Amino acid sequence: MAGPGNDLDATRAWTKDQWRRALLAERRRVPAGVRFAEAMRLTALLTSGRVVGTGQTLCAYVPIGSEPGSVQMLDEVAEHGVRILLPIVSGRGPLDWAWYDGREYLRPGPYGLYQPSGERLGESALRIADVVLVPALAVDRNGTRLGRGAGYYDRSLSLATPGTPLVAVVRDPELFDQLPAEPHDVMVTGVLTPGRGLLRLR
């Protein structure tokens, strides 16, 4: 399948699964050196104070595979005095959460994820977040986020305190004008990319 590019006419009829296959194929083609450089730029943005500040709480996640970012990014953000919550997949309900205490306390979890091994704080811990970083394969300018399809974040993000920034993290080419949306989708309010930085969405 050809890459999605940013041609709305060519992709208007695509299903979410078609988008996912194309986007994952595109990510797999990104050279390791490019992924490393993008992770460094994301780290610089997250430690600049423009996304989250010292003393605040950031809900984040451990990037896996070709996802933008790195564990080193989490370490450096924590060194800047930001408290980090990481998700834990538990059953089919909303995500559970625990504090990030360093990579040595991460353990393998479902779907190839890495999860913190510390005390679980419960689903409602999301409410203490000042900013929530959300994994995504793509996002559009209306705030529609395309995830991997398991639905955990759609079941969880509605528990965040109203007004909390919900920020999808994607590569620069993964911001589109329009993506397919469904009624249960929870819209994000911002997007963070290595080259464009933090953008507010409609």
PDB file of C-alpha atoms in Angstrom:
ATOM      1  CA  MET A   1       0.000   0.000   0.000  1.00  0.00           C
ATOM      2  CA  ALA A   2       1.291   3.442  -0.837  1.00  0.00           C
ATOM      3  CA  GLY A   3       2.094   5.840   1.945  1.00  0.00           C
ATOM      4  CA  PRO A   4      -0.690   8.238   2.962  1.00  0.00           C
ATOM      5  CA  GLY A   5       1.229  11.419   2.180  1.00  0.00           C
ATOM      6  CA  ASN A   6      -1.130  14.331   2.847  1.00  0.00           C
ATOM      7  CA  ASP A   7      -3.452  13.929  -0.160  1.00  0.00           C
ATOM      8  CA  LEU A   8      -7.000  14.062   1.220  1.00  0.00           C
ATOM      9  CA  ASP A   9      -8.619  12.958  -2.046  1.00  0.00           C
ATOM     10  CA  ALA A  10      -6.447   9.821  -2.257  1.00  0.00           C
ATOM     11  CA  THR A  11      -7.286   8.718   1.285  1.00  0.00           C
ATOM     12  CA  ARG A  12     -10.858   9.968   1.765  1.00  0.00           C
ATOM     13  CA  ALA A  13     -12.346   6.479   1.458  1.00  0.00           C
ATOM     14  CA  TRP A  14      -9.747   4.720   3.603  1.00  0.00           C
ATOM     15  CA  THR A  15     -10.869   2.889   6.723  1.00  0.00           C
ATOM     16  CA  LYS A  16      -9.007   3.264  10.009  1.00  0.00           C
ATOM     17  CA  ASP A  17      -7.336  -0.104   9.439  1.00  0.00           C
ATOM     18  CA  GLN A  18      -6.084   1.012   6.022  1.00  0.00           C
ATOM     19  CA  TRP A  19      -4.661   4.147   7.606  1.00  0.00           C
ATOM     20  CA  ARG A  20      -2.984   2.097  10.326  1.00  0.00           C
ATOM     21  CA  ARG A  21      -1.319  -0.277   7.874  1.00  0.00           C
ATOM     22  CA  ALA A  22      -0.023   2.564   5.727  1.00  0.00           C
ATOM     23  CA  LEU A  23       1.233   4.616   8.666  1.00  0.00           C
ATOM     24  CA  LEU A  24       2.986   1.689  10.329  1.00  0.00           C
ATOM     25  CA  ALA A  25       4.656   0.807   7.020  1.00  0.00           C
ATOM     26  CA  GLU A  26       5.840   4.408   6.684  1.00  0.00           C
ATOM     27  CA  ARG A  27       7.263   4.382  10.208  1.00  0.00           C
ATOM     28  CA  ARG A  28       9.143   1.159   9.575  1.00  0.00           C
ATOM     29  CA  ARG A  29      10.911   2.845   6.676  1.00  0.00           C
ATOM     30  CA  VAL A  30      12.277   5.682   8.833  1.00  0.00           C
ATOM     31  CA  PRO A  31      16.059   5.206   9.310  1.00  0.00           C
ATOM     32  CA  ALA A  32      17.324   4.696  12.844  1.00  0.00           C
ATOM     33  CA  GLY A  33      19.378   7.883  12.642  1.00  0.00           C
ATOM     34  CA  VAL A  34      16.292   9.922  11.826  1.00  0.00           C
ATOM     35  CA  ARG A  35      14.351   8.350  14.703  1.00  0.00           C
ATOM     36  CA  PHE A  36      17.220   9.171  17.070  1.00  0.00           C
ATOM     37  CA  ALA A  37      17.345  12.802  15.917  1.00  0.00           C
ATOM     38  CA  GLU A  38      13.579  13.131  16.302  1.00  0.00           C
ATOM     39  CA  ALA A  39      13.732  11.687  19.820  1.00  0.00           C
ATOM     40  CA  MET A  40      16.387  14.244  20.724  1.00  0.00           C
ATOM     41  CA  ARG A  41      14.213  17.102  19.412  1.00  0.00           C
ATOM     42  CA  LEU A  42      11.199  15.825  21.335  1.00  0.00           C
ATOM     43  CA  THR A  43      13.330  15.634  24.470  1.00  0.00           C
ATOM     44  CA  ALA A  44      14.451  19.243  23.985  1.00  0.00           C
ATOM     45  CA  LEU A  45      10.843  20.360  23.601  1.00  0.00           C
ATOM     46  CA  LEU A  46       9.667  18.500  26.697  1.00  0.00           C
ATOM     47  CA  THR A  47      12.508  19.852  28.850  1.00  0.00           C
ATOM     48  CA  SER A  48      12.106  23.439  27.626  1.00  0.00           C
ATOM     49  CA  GLY A  49       9.240  24.225  29.984  1.00  0.00           C
ATOM     50  CA  ARG A  50       6.877  25.066  27.110  1.00  0.00           C
ATOM     51  CA  VAL A  51       4.972  21.762  27.280  1.00  0.00           C
ATOM     52  CA  VAL A  52       5.199  20.833  30.953  1.00  0.00           C
ATOM     53  CA  GLY A  53       6.921  22.624  33.832  1.00  0.00           C
ATOM     54  CA  THR A  54       8.967  21.772  36.914  1.00  0.00           C
ATOM     55  CA  GLY A  55       6.751  20.422  39.681  1.00  0.00           C
ATOM     56  CA  GLN A  56       3.970  19.417  37.322  1.00  0.00           C
ATOM     57  CA  THR A  57       2.687  15.926  36.589  1.00  0.00           C
ATOM     58  CA  LEU A  58       2.973  14.481  33.098  1.00  0.00           C
ATOM     59  CA  CYS A  59       1.107  11.385  31.983  1.00  0.00           C
ATOM     60  CA  ALA A  60       3.406   9.843  29.404  1.00  0.00           C
ATOM     61  CA  TYR A  61       4.213   6.376  28.020  1.00  0.00           C
ATOM     62  CA  VAL A  62       7.291   4.360  27.070  1.00  0.00           C
ATOM     63  CA  PRO A  63       7.751   4.606  23.273  1.00  0.00           C
ATOM     64  CA  ILE A  64       8.158   1.206  21.644  1.00  0.00           C
ATOM     65  CA  GLY A  65       9.186   0.113  18.177  1.00  0.00           C
ATOM     66  CA  SER A  66       8.999   2.996  15.723  1.00  0.00           C
ATOM     67  CA  GLU A  67       7.056   5.331  18.026  1.00  0.00           C
ATOM     68  CA  PRO A  68       8.592   8.817  18.320  1.00  0.00           C
ATOM     69  CA  GLY A  69      10.611   9.371  21.489  1.00  0.00           C
ATOM     70  CA  SER A  70      12.693   7.209  23.825  1.00  0.00           C
ATOM     71  CA  VAL A  71      13.118   6.050  27.411  1.00  0.00           C
ATOM     72  CA  GLN A  72      16.011   8.512  27.655  1.00  0.00           C
ATOM     73  CA  MET A  73      13.476  11.257  26.936  1.00  0.00           C
ATOM     74  CA  LEU A  74      11.510  10.237  30.040  1.00  0.00           C
ATOM     75  CA  ASP A  75      14.682  10.225  32.143  1.00  0.00           C
ATOM     76  CA  GLU A  76      15.614  13.747  31.086  1.00  0.00           C
ATOM     77  CA  VAL A  77      12.118  15.093  31.653  1.00  0.00           C
ATOM     78  CA  ALA A  78      12.141  13.587  35.148  1.00  0.00           C
ATOM     79  CA  GLU A  79      15.548  15.175  35.813  1.00  0.00           C
ATOM     80  CA  HIS A  80      13.904  18.553  35.151  1.00  0.00           C
ATOM     81  CA  GLY A  81      11.625  18.039  38.150  1.00  0.00           C
ATOM     82  CA  VAL A  82       8.559  16.719  36.310  1.00  0.00           C
ATOM     83  CA  ARG A  83       6.646  13.849  37.911  1.00  0.00           C
ATOM     84  CA  ILE A  84       5.774  11.181  35.352  1.00  0.00           C
ATOM     85  CA  LEU A  85       2.872   8.770  35.392  1.00  0.00           C
ATOM     86  CA  LEU A  86       2.943   5.780  33.069  1.00  0.00           C
ATOM     87  CA  PRO A  87       0.021   3.614  31.956  1.00  0.00           C
ATOM     88  CA  ILE A  88      -0.609   0.016  32.919  1.00  0.00           C
ATOM     89  CA  VAL A  89      -2.901  -2.158  30.811  1.00  0.00           C
ATOM     90  CA  SER A  90      -5.284  -3.990  33.124  1.00  0.00           C
ATOM     91  CA  GLY A  91      -8.138  -5.969  31.623  1.00  0.00           C
ATOM     92  CA  ARG A  92     -10.295  -4.179  29.042  1.00  0.00           C
ATOM     93  CA  GLY A  93     -11.185  -1.160  31.142  1.00  0.00           C
ATOM     94  CA  PRO A  94      -9.484   2.237  31.359  1.00  0.00           C
ATOM     95  CA  LEU A  95      -5.743   2.321  31.957  1.00  0.00           C
ATOM     96  CA  ASP A  96      -4.264   2.055  35.419  1.00  0.00           C
ATOM     97  CA  TRP A  97      -1.296   4.304  36.305  1.00  0.00           C
ATOM     98  CA  ALA A  98       1.938   4.200  38.338  1.00  0.00           C
ATOM     99  CA  TRP A  99       4.860   6.555  38.861  1.00  0.00           C
ATOM    100  CA  TYR A 100       7.929   6.296  36.652  1.00  0.00           C
ATOM    101  CA  ASP A 101      10.898   5.653  38.951  1.00  0.00           C
ATOM    102  CA  GLY A 102      13.500   4.904  36.269  1.00  0.00           C
ATOM    103  CA  ARG A 103      13.987   2.415  33.473  1.00  0.00           C
ATOM    104  CA  GLU A 104      15.268  -0.252  35.860  1.00  0.00           C
ATOM    105  CA  TYR A 105      11.721  -0.507  37.258  1.00  0.00           C
ATOM    106  CA  LEU A 106      10.044  -1.105  33.899  1.00  0.00           C
ATOM    107  CA  ARG A 107       8.650  -4.552  33.140  1.00  0.00           C
ATOM    108  CA  PRO A 108       7.276  -6.097  29.917  1.00  0.00           C
ATOM    109  CA  GLY A 109       3.516  -5.827  29.562  1.00  0.00           C
ATOM    110  CA  PRO A 110       0.788  -6.643  27.031  1.00  0.00           C
ATOM    111  CA  TYR A 111       1.155  -5.595  23.375  1.00  0.00           C
ATOM    112  CA  GLY A 112       4.932  -5.306  23.713  1.00  0.00           C
ATOM    113  CA  LEU A 113       4.590  -2.393  26.134  1.00  0.00           C
ATOM    114  CA  TYR A 114       6.873  -1.564  29.048  1.00  0.00           C
ATOM    115  CA  GLN A 115       5.091  -0.736  32.289  1.00  0.00           C
ATOM    116  CA  PRO A 116       6.201   0.517  35.713  1.00  0.00           C
ATOM    117  CA  SER A 117       6.396  -2.105  38.432  1.00  0.00           C
ATOM    118  CA  GLY A 118       5.544   0.213  41.320  1.00  0.00           C
ATOM    119  CA  GLU A 119       2.305   0.685  43.224  1.00  0.00           C
ATOM    120  CA  ARG A 120      -0.763   0.998  41.040  1.00  0.00           C
ATOM    121  CA  LEU A 121      -2.649   4.236  41.622  1.00  0.00           C
ATOM    122  CA  GLY A 122      -5.906   3.388  39.870  1.00  0.00           C
ATOM    123  CA  GLU A 123      -7.737   4.720  36.841  1.00  0.00           C
ATOM    124  CA  SER A 124      -8.557   8.041  38.502  1.00  0.00           C
ATOM    125  CA  ALA A 125      -4.844   8.941  38.836  1.00  0.00           C
ATOM    126  CA  LEU A 126      -5.169  10.485  35.385  1.00  0.00           C
ATOM    127  CA  ARG A 127      -7.049  13.343  37.045  1.00  0.00           C
ATOM    128  CA  ILE A 128      -3.896  14.677  38.702  1.00  0.00           C
ATOM    129  CA  ALA A 129      -2.099  15.135  35.391  1.00  0.00           C
ATOM    130  CA  ASP A 130      -1.255  18.661  34.264  1.00  0.00           C
ATOM    131  CA  VAL A 131      -0.520  17.392  30.730  1.00  0.00           C
ATOM    132  CA  VAL A 132      -1.287  14.043  29.079  1.00  0.00           C
ATOM    133  CA  LEU A 133       0.911  12.769  26.263  1.00  0.00           C
ATOM    134  CA  VAL A 134      -1.023  10.376  24.061  1.00  0.00           C
ATOM    135  CA  PRO A 135       0.547   7.853  21.659  1.00  0.00           C
ATOM    136  CA  ALA A 136      -0.792   8.081  18.116  1.00  0.00           C
ATOM    137  CA  LEU A 137      -0.124   6.940  14.586  1.00  0.00           C
ATOM    138  CA  ALA A 138      -1.585  10.169  13.235  1.00  0.00           C
ATOM    139  CA  VAL A 139      -3.728  13.136  14.231  1.00  0.00           C
ATOM    140  CA  ASP A 140      -5.747  15.638  12.242  1.00  0.00           C
ATOM    141  CA  ARG A 141      -6.263  19.367  12.686  1.00  0.00           C
ATOM    142  CA  ASN A 142      -9.653  18.812  14.320  1.00  0.00           C
ATOM    143  CA  GLY A 143      -8.088  16.702  17.083  1.00  0.00           C
ATOM    144  CA  THR A 144      -9.037  13.281  15.748  1.00  0.00           C
ATOM    145  CA  ARG A 145      -6.381  10.818  16.876  1.00  0.00           C
ATOM    146  CA  LEU A 146      -5.670   7.508  15.203  1.00  0.00           C
ATOM    147  CA  GLY A 147      -4.302   4.956  17.656  1.00  0.00           C
ATOM    148  CA  ARG A 148      -3.534   1.280  17.213  1.00  0.00           C
ATOM    149  CA  GLY A 149      -7.139   0.242  17.684  1.00  0.00           C
ATOM    150  CA  ALA A 150      -7.230  -1.346  21.151  1.00  0.00           C
ATOM    151  CA  GLY A 151      -9.301   1.533  22.565  1.00  0.00           C
ATOM    152  CA  TYR A 152      -7.544   1.911  25.918  1.00  0.00           C
ATOM    153  CA  TYR A 153      -6.921   5.639  25.553  1.00  0.00           C
ATOM    154  CA  ASP A 154     -10.457   6.354  24.324  1.00  0.00           C
ATOM    155  CA  ARG A 155     -11.708   4.627  27.483  1.00  0.00           C
ATOM    156  CA  SER A 156      -9.257   6.553  29.667  1.00  0.00           C
ATOM    157  CA  LEU A 157      -8.948  10.128  28.413  1.00  0.00           C
ATOM    158  CA  SER A 158     -12.502  11.014  29.382  1.00  0.00           C
ATOM    159  CA  LEU A 159     -11.379  10.567  33.024  1.00  0.00           C
ATOM    160  CA  ALA A 160      -8.900  13.463  32.799  1.00  0.00           C
ATOM    161  CA  THR A 161      -9.773  16.696  34.561  1.00  0.00           C
ATOM    162  CA  PRO A 162     -11.653  18.971  32.132  1.00  0.00           C
ATOM    163  CA  GLY A 163      -9.282  21.419  30.467  1.00  0.00           C
ATOM    164  CA  THR A 164      -6.200  19.203  30.840  1.00  0.00           C
ATOM    165  CA  PRO A 165      -4.134  19.365  27.629  1.00  0.00           C
ATOM    166  CA  LEU A 166      -4.350  16.064  25.746  1.00  0.00           C
ATOM    167  CA  VAL A 167      -1.347  16.069  23.418  1.00  0.00           C
ATOM    168  CA  ALA A 168      -0.788  13.456  20.709  1.00  0.00           C
ATOM    169  CA  VAL A 169       2.872  12.736  19.868  1.00  0.00           C
ATOM    170  CA  VAL A 170       3.561  12.045  16.189  1.00  0.00           C
ATOM    171  CA  ARG A 171       6.172  12.590  13.511  1.00  0.00           C
ATOM    172  CA  ASP A 172       5.865  15.741  11.407  1.00  0.00           C
ATOM    173  CA  PRO A 173       4.332  13.992   8.349  1.00  0.00           C
ATOM    174  CA  GLU A 174       1.669  12.356  10.563  1.00  0.00           C
ATOM    175  CA  LEU A 175      -0.396  15.525  11.021  1.00  0.00           C
ATOM    176  CA  PHE A 176      -3.247  15.489   8.480  1.00  0.00           C
ATOM    177  CA  ASP A 177      -6.150  17.687   7.500  1.00  0.00           C
ATOM    178  CA  GLN A 178      -8.743  14.979   8.134  1.00  0.00           C
ATOM    179  CA  LEU A 179      -8.832  11.415   9.472  1.00  0.00           C
ATOM    180  CA  PRO A 180     -11.772   9.023   9.837  1.00  0.00           C
ATOM    181  CA  ALA A 181     -13.586   9.538  13.131  1.00  0.00           C
ATOM    182  CA  GLU A 182     -16.174   7.625  15.153  1.00  0.00           C
ATOM    183  CA  PRO A 183     -18.521   8.823  17.900  1.00  0.00           C
ATOM    184  CA  HIS A 184     -16.535   7.124  20.685  1.00  0.00           C
ATOM    185  CA  ASP A 185     -13.250   8.835  19.718  1.00  0.00           C
ATOM    186  CA  VAL A 186     -11.907  11.232  22.342  1.00  0.00           C
ATOM    187  CA  MET A 187     -10.448  14.303  20.652  1.00  0.00           C
ATOM    188  CA  VAL A 188      -6.993  15.558  21.584  1.00  0.00           C
ATOM    189  CA  THR A 189      -6.390  19.266  22.101  1.00  0.00           C
ATOM    190  CA  GLY A 190      -2.813  19.465  20.845  1.00  0.00           C
ATOM    191  CA  VAL A 191      -0.088  17.716  18.899  1.00  0.00           C
ATOM    192  CA  LEU A 192       3.645  17.549  19.544  1.00  0.00           C
ATOM    193  CA  THR A 193       5.999  16.848  16.648  1.00  0.00           C
ATOM    194  CA  PRO A 194       9.803  16.964  16.503  1.00  0.00           C
ATOM    195  CA  GLY A 195       9.926  19.734  13.913  1.00  0.00           C
ATOM    196  CA  ARG A 196       6.804  21.784  14.564  1.00  0.00           C
ATOM    197  CA  GLY A 197       6.799  21.649  18.343  1.00  0.00           C
ATOM    198  CA  LEU A 198       3.548  22.005  20.277  1.00  0.00           C
ATOM    199  CA  LEU A 199       0.532  22.954  18.185  1.00  0.00           C
ATOM    200  CA  ARG A 200      -2.932  23.682  19.555  1.00  0.00           C
ATOM    201  CA  LEU A 201      -5.758  22.026  17.646  1.00  0.00           C
ATOM    202  CA  ARG A 202      -9.326  23.111  16.946  1.00  0.00           C
TER     203      ARG A 202
END
